[in-house]
């Protein structure tokens, strides 16, 4: 099961990546920029998955 903080990072990263992709799409009309959204989601989730196990706060 995924941690709550990792889920939140995933969702916030996806929304941020989607907004950036929409902005780039409006500037360039290139649909490939929507690939930014899943990469931003993974980057938003990564710090939660890579932190040391003993650094857990009230999970």
PDB file of N, CA, C and O in Angstrom:
ATOM      1  N   UNK A   1       0.851  -1.183   0.000  1.00  0.00           N
ATOM      2  CA  UNK A   1       0.000   0.000   0.000  1.00  0.00           C
ATOM      3  C   UNK A   1       0.893   1.241   0.000  1.00  0.00           C
ATOM      4  O   UNK A   1       1.902   1.289   0.674  1.00  0.00           O
ATOM      5  N   UNK A   2       0.485   2.233  -0.753  1.00  0.00           N
ATOM      6  CA  UNK A   2       1.278   3.452  -0.882  1.00  0.00           C
ATOM      7  C   UNK A   2       1.012   4.378   0.307  1.00  0.00           C
ATOM      8  O   UNK A   2      -0.095   4.470   0.801  1.00  0.00           O
ATOM      9  N   UNK A   3       2.063   5.053   0.748  1.00  0.00           N
ATOM     10  CA  UNK A   3       1.944   5.983   1.864  1.00  0.00           C
ATOM     11  C   UNK A   3       1.102   7.187   1.454  1.00  0.00           C
ATOM     12  O   UNK A   3       1.046   7.569   0.288  1.00  0.00           O
ATOM     13  N   UNK A   4       0.481   7.807   2.425  1.00  0.00           N
ATOM     14  CA  UNK A   4      -0.359   8.979   2.159  1.00  0.00           C
ATOM     15  C   UNK A   4       0.463  10.120   1.584  1.00  0.00           C
ATOM     16  O   UNK A   4       0.023  10.788   0.643  1.00  0.00           O
ATOM     17  N   UNK A   5       1.643  10.353   2.127  1.00  0.00           N
ATOM     18  CA  UNK A   5       2.481  11.454   1.636  1.00  0.00           C
ATOM     19  C   UNK A   5       2.911  11.207   0.195  1.00  0.00           C
ATOM     20  O   UNK A   5       2.997  12.142  -0.604  1.00  0.00           O
ATOM     21  N   UNK A   6       3.165   9.957  -0.162  1.00  0.00           N
ATOM     22  CA  UNK A   6       3.551   9.640  -1.536  1.00  0.00           C
ATOM     23  C   UNK A   6       2.375   9.860  -2.486  1.00  0.00           C
ATOM     24  O   UNK A   6       2.557  10.367  -3.599  1.00  0.00           O
ATOM     25  N   UNK A   7       1.169   9.513  -2.064  1.00  0.00           N
ATOM     26  CA  UNK A   7      -0.018   9.755  -2.887  1.00  0.00           C
ATOM     27  C   UNK A   7      -0.237  11.242  -3.098  1.00  0.00           C
ATOM     28  O   UNK A   7      -0.557  11.684  -4.200  1.00  0.00           O
ATOM     29  N   UNK A   8      -0.057  12.017  -2.035  1.00  0.00           N
ATOM     30  CA  UNK A   8      -0.238  13.463  -2.150  1.00  0.00           C
ATOM     31  C   UNK A   8       0.802  14.057  -3.095  1.00  0.00           C
ATOM     32  O   UNK A   8       0.477  14.918  -3.917  1.00  0.00           O
ATOM     33  N   UNK A   9       2.038  13.608  -2.996  1.00  0.00           N
ATOM     34  CA  UNK A   9       3.079  14.085  -3.911  1.00  0.00           C
ATOM     35  C   UNK A   9       2.780  13.712  -5.348  1.00  0.00           C
ATOM     36  O   UNK A   9       3.016  14.492  -6.267  1.00  0.00           O
ATOM     37  N   UNK A  10       2.242  12.517  -5.541  1.00  0.00           N
ATOM     38  CA  UNK A  10       1.884  12.058  -6.880  1.00  0.00           C
ATOM     39  C   UNK A  10       0.788  12.930  -7.482  1.00  0.00           C
ATOM     40  O   UNK A  10       0.887  13.381  -8.631  1.00  0.00           O
ATOM     41  N   UNK A  11      -0.234  13.211  -6.712  1.00  0.00           N
ATOM     42  CA  UNK A  11      -1.361  14.012  -7.203  1.00  0.00           C
ATOM     43  C   UNK A  11      -0.942  15.459  -7.441  1.00  0.00           C
ATOM     44  O   UNK A  11      -1.251  16.041  -8.490  1.00  0.00           O
ATOM     45  N   UNK A  12      -0.234  16.054  -6.495  1.00  0.00           N
ATOM     46  CA  UNK A  12       0.199  17.441  -6.651  1.00  0.00           C
ATOM     47  C   UNK A  12       1.163  17.575  -7.827  1.00  0.00           C
ATOM     48  O   UNK A  12       1.083  18.525  -8.606  1.00  0.00           O
ATOM     49  N   UNK A  13       2.062  16.612  -7.977  1.00  0.00           N
ATOM     50  CA  UNK A  13       2.985  16.636  -9.114  1.00  0.00           C
ATOM     51  C   UNK A  13       2.263  16.495 -10.437  1.00  0.00           C
ATOM     52  O   UNK A  13       2.601  17.165 -11.420  1.00  0.00           O
ATOM     53  N   UNK A  14       1.233  15.648 -10.495  1.00  0.00           N
ATOM     54  CA  UNK A  14       0.485  15.473 -11.732  1.00  0.00           C
ATOM     55  C   UNK A  14      -0.274  16.741 -12.107  1.00  0.00           C
ATOM     56  O   UNK A  14      -0.258  17.168 -13.259  1.00  0.00           O
ATOM     57  N   UNK A  15      -0.917  17.353 -11.124  1.00  0.00           N
ATOM     58  CA  UNK A  15      -1.672  18.583 -11.395  1.00  0.00           C
ATOM     59  C   UNK A  15      -0.724  19.695 -11.854  1.00  0.00           C
ATOM     60  O   UNK A  15      -1.013  20.413 -12.820  1.00  0.00           O
ATOM     61  N   UNK A  16       0.410  19.821 -11.190  1.00  0.00           N
ATOM     62  CA  UNK A  16       1.390  20.833 -11.574  1.00  0.00           C
ATOM     63  C   UNK A  16       1.915  20.570 -12.982  1.00  0.00           C
ATOM     64  O   UNK A  16       2.006  21.490 -13.807  1.00  0.00           O
ATOM     65  N   UNK A  17       2.254  19.324 -13.276  1.00  0.00           N
ATOM     66  CA  UNK A  17       2.743  18.978 -14.610  1.00  0.00           C
ATOM     67  C   UNK A  17       1.696  19.211 -15.680  1.00  0.00           C
ATOM     68  O   UNK A  17       2.014  19.648 -16.788  1.00  0.00           O
ATOM     69  N   UNK A  18       0.453  18.949 -15.353  1.00  0.00           N
ATOM     70  CA  UNK A  18      -0.628  19.174 -16.318  1.00  0.00           C
ATOM     71  C   UNK A  18      -0.797  20.666 -16.603  1.00  0.00           C
ATOM     72  O   UNK A  18      -0.967  21.062 -17.758  1.00  0.00           O
ATOM     73  N   UNK A  19      -0.737  21.489 -15.569  1.00  0.00           N
ATOM     74  CA  UNK A  19      -0.859  22.931 -15.771  1.00  0.00           C
ATOM     75  C   UNK A  19       0.316  23.487 -16.593  1.00  0.00           C
ATOM     76  O   UNK A  19       0.111  24.331 -17.473  1.00  0.00           O
ATOM     77  N   UNK A  20       1.503  23.016 -16.319  1.00  0.00           N
ATOM     78  CA  UNK A  20       2.662  23.452 -17.098  1.00  0.00           C
ATOM     79  C   UNK A  20       2.528  22.981 -18.547  1.00  0.00           C
ATOM     80  O   UNK A  20       2.816  23.723 -19.486  1.00  0.00           O
ATOM     81  N   UNK A  21       2.075  21.745 -18.733  1.00  0.00           N
ATOM     82  CA  UNK A  21       1.896  21.214 -20.087  1.00  0.00           C
ATOM     83  C   UNK A  21       0.847  22.005 -20.865  1.00  0.00           C
ATOM     84  O   UNK A  21       1.029  22.271 -22.055  1.00  0.00           O
ATOM     85  N   UNK A  22      -0.249  22.376 -20.216  1.00  0.00           N
ATOM     86  CA  UNK A  22      -1.270  23.184 -20.892  1.00  0.00           C
ATOM     87  C   UNK A  22      -0.682  24.531 -21.310  1.00  0.00           C
ATOM     88  O   UNK A  22      -0.923  25.005 -22.423  1.00  0.00           O
ATOM     89  N   UNK A  23       0.095  25.131 -20.439  1.00  0.00           N
ATOM     90  CA  UNK A  23       0.737  26.398 -20.788  1.00  0.00           C
ATOM     91  C   UNK A  23       1.678  26.261 -21.976  1.00  0.00           C
ATOM     92  O   UNK A  23       1.649  27.078 -22.904  1.00  0.00           O
ATOM     93  N   UNK A  24       2.497  25.214 -21.960  1.00  0.00           N
ATOM     94  CA  UNK A  24       3.397  24.989 -23.084  1.00  0.00           C
ATOM     95  C   UNK A  24       2.631  24.659 -24.360  1.00  0.00           C
ATOM     96  O   UNK A  24       3.025  25.059 -25.446  1.00  0.00           O
ATOM     97  N   UNK A  25       1.535  23.907 -24.221  1.00  0.00           N
ATOM     98  CA  UNK A  25       0.734  23.567 -25.396  1.00  0.00           C
ATOM     99  C   UNK A  25       0.125  24.816 -26.022  1.00  0.00           C
ATOM    100  O   UNK A  25       0.096  24.949 -27.245  1.00  0.00           O
ATOM    101  N   UNK A  26      -0.347  25.726 -25.183  1.00  0.00           N
ATOM    102  CA  UNK A  26      -0.921  26.958 -25.718  1.00  0.00           C
ATOM    103  C   UNK A  26       0.134  27.814 -26.430  1.00  0.00           C
ATOM    104  O   UNK A  26      -0.193  28.555 -27.354  1.00  0.00           O
ATOM    105  N   UNK A  27       1.379  27.707 -26.005  1.00  0.00           N
ATOM    106  CA  UNK A  27       2.450  28.468 -26.656  1.00  0.00           C
ATOM    107  C   UNK A  27       2.954  27.803 -27.933  1.00  0.00           C
ATOM    108  O   UNK A  27       3.292  28.486 -28.897  1.00  0.00           O
ATOM    109  N   UNK A  28       3.017  26.465 -27.942  1.00  0.00           N
ATOM    110  CA  UNK A  28       3.693  25.770 -29.045  1.00  0.00           C
ATOM    111  C   UNK A  28       2.766  24.925 -29.911  1.00  0.00           C
ATOM    112  O   UNK A  28       3.168  24.530 -30.996  1.00  0.00           O
ATOM    113  N   UNK A  29       1.580  24.592 -29.432  1.00  0.00           N
ATOM    114  CA  UNK A  29       0.646  23.696 -30.133  1.00  0.00           C
ATOM    115  C   UNK A  29       1.258  22.319 -30.404  1.00  0.00           C
ATOM    116  O   UNK A  29       0.937  21.654 -31.372  1.00  0.00           O
ATOM    117  N   UNK A  30       2.151  21.902 -29.541  1.00  0.00           N
ATOM    118  CA  UNK A  30       2.802  20.601 -29.658  1.00  0.00           C
ATOM    119  C   UNK A  30       2.192  19.659 -28.620  1.00  0.00           C
ATOM    120  O   UNK A  30       2.378  19.858 -27.418  1.00  0.00           O
ATOM    121  N   UNK A  31       1.469  18.609 -29.045  1.00  0.00           N
ATOM    122  CA  UNK A  31       0.808  17.739 -28.062  1.00  0.00           C
ATOM    123  C   UNK A  31       1.768  16.884 -27.231  1.00  0.00           C
ATOM    124  O   UNK A  31       1.371  16.341 -26.199  1.00  0.00           O
ATOM    125  N   UNK A  32       3.011  16.776 -27.636  1.00  0.00           N
ATOM    126  CA  UNK A  32       3.973  15.975 -26.884  1.00  0.00           C
ATOM    127  C   UNK A  32       4.284  16.569 -25.513  1.00  0.00           C
ATOM    128  O   UNK A  32       4.807  15.871 -24.652  1.00  0.00           O
ATOM    129  N   UNK A  33       3.981  17.837 -25.308  1.00  0.00           N
ATOM    130  CA  UNK A  33       4.288  18.450 -24.020  1.00  0.00           C
ATOM    131  C   UNK A  33       3.445  17.856 -22.894  1.00  0.00           C
ATOM    132  O   UNK A  33       3.796  18.004 -21.724  1.00  0.00           O
ATOM    133  N   UNK A  34       2.362  17.154 -23.230  1.00  0.00           N
ATOM    134  CA  UNK A  34       1.542  16.532 -22.190  1.00  0.00           C
ATOM    135  C   UNK A  34       2.247  15.345 -21.530  1.00  0.00           C
ATOM    136  O   UNK A  34       1.777  14.826 -20.525  1.00  0.00           O
ATOM    137  N   UNK A  35       3.377  14.929 -22.077  1.00  0.00           N
ATOM    138  CA  UNK A  35       4.186  13.909 -21.406  1.00  0.00           C
ATOM    139  C   UNK A  35       4.854  14.453 -20.144  1.00  0.00           C
ATOM    140  O   UNK A  35       5.384  13.685 -19.341  1.00  0.00           O
ATOM    141  N   UNK A  36       4.825  15.763 -19.973  1.00  0.00           N
ATOM    142  CA  UNK A  36       5.384  16.351 -18.757  1.00  0.00           C
ATOM    143  C   UNK A  36       4.594  15.940 -17.510  1.00  0.00           C
ATOM    144  O   UNK A  36       5.166  15.833 -16.426  1.00  0.00           O
ATOM    145  N   UNK A  37       3.291  15.737 -17.651  1.00  0.00           N
ATOM    146  CA  UNK A  37       2.444  15.459 -16.487  1.00  0.00           C
ATOM    147  C   UNK A  37       2.855  14.187 -15.738  1.00  0.00           C
ATOM    148  O   UNK A  37       3.044  14.232 -14.513  1.00  0.00           O
ATOM    149  N   UNK A  38       3.021  13.032 -16.391  1.00  0.00           N
ATOM    150  CA  UNK A  38       3.424  11.851 -15.614  1.00  0.00           C
ATOM    151  C   UNK A  38       4.835  11.966 -15.032  1.00  0.00           C
ATOM    152  O   UNK A  38       5.098  11.464 -13.937  1.00  0.00           O
ATOM    153  N   UNK A  39       5.741  12.640 -15.750  1.00  0.00           N
ATOM    154  CA  UNK A  39       7.086  12.811 -15.211  1.00  0.00           C
ATOM    155  C   UNK A  39       7.078  13.720 -13.991  1.00  0.00           C
ATOM    156  O   UNK A  39       7.781  13.476 -13.012  1.00  0.00           O
ATOM    157  N   UNK A  40       6.281  14.766 -14.034  1.00  0.00           N
ATOM    158  CA  UNK A  40       6.164  15.654 -12.876  1.00  0.00           C
ATOM    159  C   UNK A  40       5.527  14.921 -11.697  1.00  0.00           C
ATOM    160  O   UNK A  40       5.892  15.150 -10.542  1.00  0.00           O
ATOM    161  N   UNK A  41       4.582  14.024 -11.981  1.00  0.00           N
ATOM    162  CA  UNK A  41       3.963  13.243 -10.910  1.00  0.00           C
ATOM    163  C   UNK A  41       4.996  12.334 -10.243  1.00  0.00           C
ATOM    164  O   UNK A  41       5.035  12.234  -9.007  1.00  0.00           O
ATOM    165  N   UNK A  42       5.825  11.698 -11.033  1.00  0.00           N
ATOM    166  CA  UNK A  42       6.870  10.843 -10.455  1.00  0.00           C
ATOM    167  C   UNK A  42       7.886  11.660  -9.663  1.00  0.00           C
ATOM    168  O   UNK A  42       8.361  11.217  -8.612  1.00  0.00           O
ATOM    169  N   UNK A  43       8.207  12.849 -10.148  1.00  0.00           N
ATOM    170  CA  UNK A  43       9.143  13.700  -9.416  1.00  0.00           C
ATOM    171  C   UNK A  43       8.521  14.209  -8.121  1.00  0.00           C
ATOM    172  O   UNK A  43       9.224  14.433  -7.137  1.00  0.00           O
ATOM    173  N   UNK A  44       7.207  14.396  -8.096  1.00  0.00           N
ATOM    174  CA  UNK A  44       6.543  14.810  -6.872  1.00  0.00           C
ATOM    175  C   UNK A  44       6.485  13.702  -5.839  1.00  0.00           C
ATOM    176  O   UNK A  44       6.494  13.945  -4.631  1.00  0.00           O
ATOM    177  N   UNK A  45       6.425  12.457  -6.299  1.00  0.00           N
ATOM    178  CA  UNK A  45       6.340  11.322  -5.393  1.00  0.00           C
ATOM    179  C   UNK A  45       7.717  10.850  -4.925  1.00  0.00           C
ATOM    180  O   UNK A  45       7.849  10.295  -3.826  1.00  0.00           O
ATOM    181  N   UNK A  46       8.738  11.063  -5.712  1.00  0.00           N
ATOM    182  CA  UNK A  46      10.067  10.506  -5.438  1.00  0.00           C
ATOM    183  C   UNK A  46      10.653  10.866  -4.072  1.00  0.00           C
ATOM    184  O   UNK A  46      11.202   9.990  -3.402  1.00  0.00           O
ATOM    185  N   UNK A  47      10.579  12.120  -3.606  1.00  0.00           N
ATOM    186  CA  UNK A  47      11.190  12.410  -2.302  1.00  0.00           C
ATOM    187  C   UNK A  47      10.580  11.605  -1.155  1.00  0.00           C
ATOM    188  O   UNK A  47      11.281  11.279  -0.200  1.00  0.00           O
ATOM    189  N   UNK A  48       9.309  11.286  -1.253  1.00  0.00           N
ATOM    190  CA  UNK A  48       8.666  10.505  -0.197  1.00  0.00           C
ATOM    191  C   UNK A  48       9.120   9.056  -0.221  1.00  0.00           C
ATOM    192  O   UNK A  48       9.184   8.395   0.816  1.00  0.00           O
ATOM    193  N   UNK A  49       9.426   8.541  -1.391  1.00  0.00           N
ATOM    194  CA  UNK A  49       9.862   7.153  -1.495  1.00  0.00           C
ATOM    195  C   UNK A  49      11.345   6.977  -1.206  1.00  0.00           C
ATOM    196  O   UNK A  49      11.779   5.897  -0.823  1.00  0.00           O
ATOM    197  N   UNK A  50      12.131   8.036  -1.381  1.00  0.00           N
ATOM    198  CA  UNK A  50      13.574   7.929  -1.228  1.00  0.00           C
ATOM    199  C   UNK A  50      14.090   8.352   0.139  1.00  0.00           C
ATOM    200  O   UNK A  50      15.274   8.227   0.404  1.00  0.00           O
ATOM    201  N   UNK A  51      13.220   8.857   0.999  1.00  0.00           N
ATOM    202  CA  UNK A  51      13.696   9.283   2.313  1.00  0.00           C
ATOM    203  C   UNK A  51      14.011   8.062   3.183  1.00  0.00           C
ATOM    204  O   UNK A  51      13.451   6.980   2.986  1.00  0.00           O
ATOM    205  N   UNK A  52      14.898   8.216   4.149  1.00  0.00           N
ATOM    206  CA  UNK A  52      15.266   7.085   5.014  1.00  0.00           C
ATOM    207  C   UNK A  52      14.067   6.606   5.835  1.00  0.00           C
ATOM    208  O   UNK A  52      13.168   7.387   6.176  1.00  0.00           O
ATOM    209  N   UNK A  53      14.060   5.349   6.173  1.00  0.00           N
ATOM    210  CA  UNK A  53      12.947   4.752   6.901  1.00  0.00           C
ATOM    211  C   UNK A  53      12.814   5.325   8.318  1.00  0.00           C
ATOM    212  O   UNK A  53      11.726   5.395   8.866  1.00  0.00           O
ATOM    213  N   UNK A  54      13.919   5.709   8.943  1.00  0.00           N
ATOM    214  CA  UNK A  54      13.861   6.234  10.298  1.00  0.00           C
ATOM    215  C   UNK A  54      13.415   7.696  10.356  1.00  0.00           C
ATOM    216  O   UNK A  54      13.277   8.270  11.421  1.00  0.00           O
ATOM    217  N   UNK A  55      13.162   8.298   9.198  1.00  0.00           N
ATOM    218  CA  UNK A  55      12.752   9.695   9.125  1.00  0.00           C
ATOM    219  C   UNK A  55      11.221   9.840   9.084  1.00  0.00           C
ATOM    220  O   UNK A  55      10.706  10.900   8.806  1.00  0.00           O
ATOM    221  N   UNK A  56      10.511   8.752   9.367  1.00  0.00           N
ATOM    222  CA  UNK A  56       9.053   8.786   9.313  1.00  0.00           C
ATOM    223  C   UNK A  56       8.493   9.608  10.468  1.00  0.00           C
ATOM    224  O   UNK A  56       8.834   9.417  11.616  1.00  0.00           O
ATOM    225  N   UNK A  57       7.620  10.552  10.110  1.00  0.00           N
ATOM    226  CA  UNK A  57       6.877  11.259  11.137  1.00  0.00           C
ATOM    227  C   UNK A  57       5.531  10.561  11.269  1.00  0.00           C
ATOM    228  O   UNK A  57       5.283   9.590  10.673  1.00  0.00           O
ATOM    229  N   UNK A  58       4.599  11.026  11.887  1.00  0.00           N
ATOM    230  CA  UNK A  58       3.298  10.473  12.229  1.00  0.00           C
ATOM    231  C   UNK A  58       2.574   9.793  11.077  1.00  0.00           C
ATOM    232  O   UNK A  58       1.469  10.159  10.729  1.00  0.00           O
ATOM    233  N   UNK A  59       3.154   8.759  10.472  1.00  0.00           N
ATOM    234  CA  UNK A  59       2.498   8.070   9.348  1.00  0.00           C
ATOM    235  C   UNK A  59       1.508   7.075   9.814  1.00  0.00           C
ATOM    236  O   UNK A  59       1.394   6.341  10.556  1.00  0.00           O
TER     237      UNK A  59
END
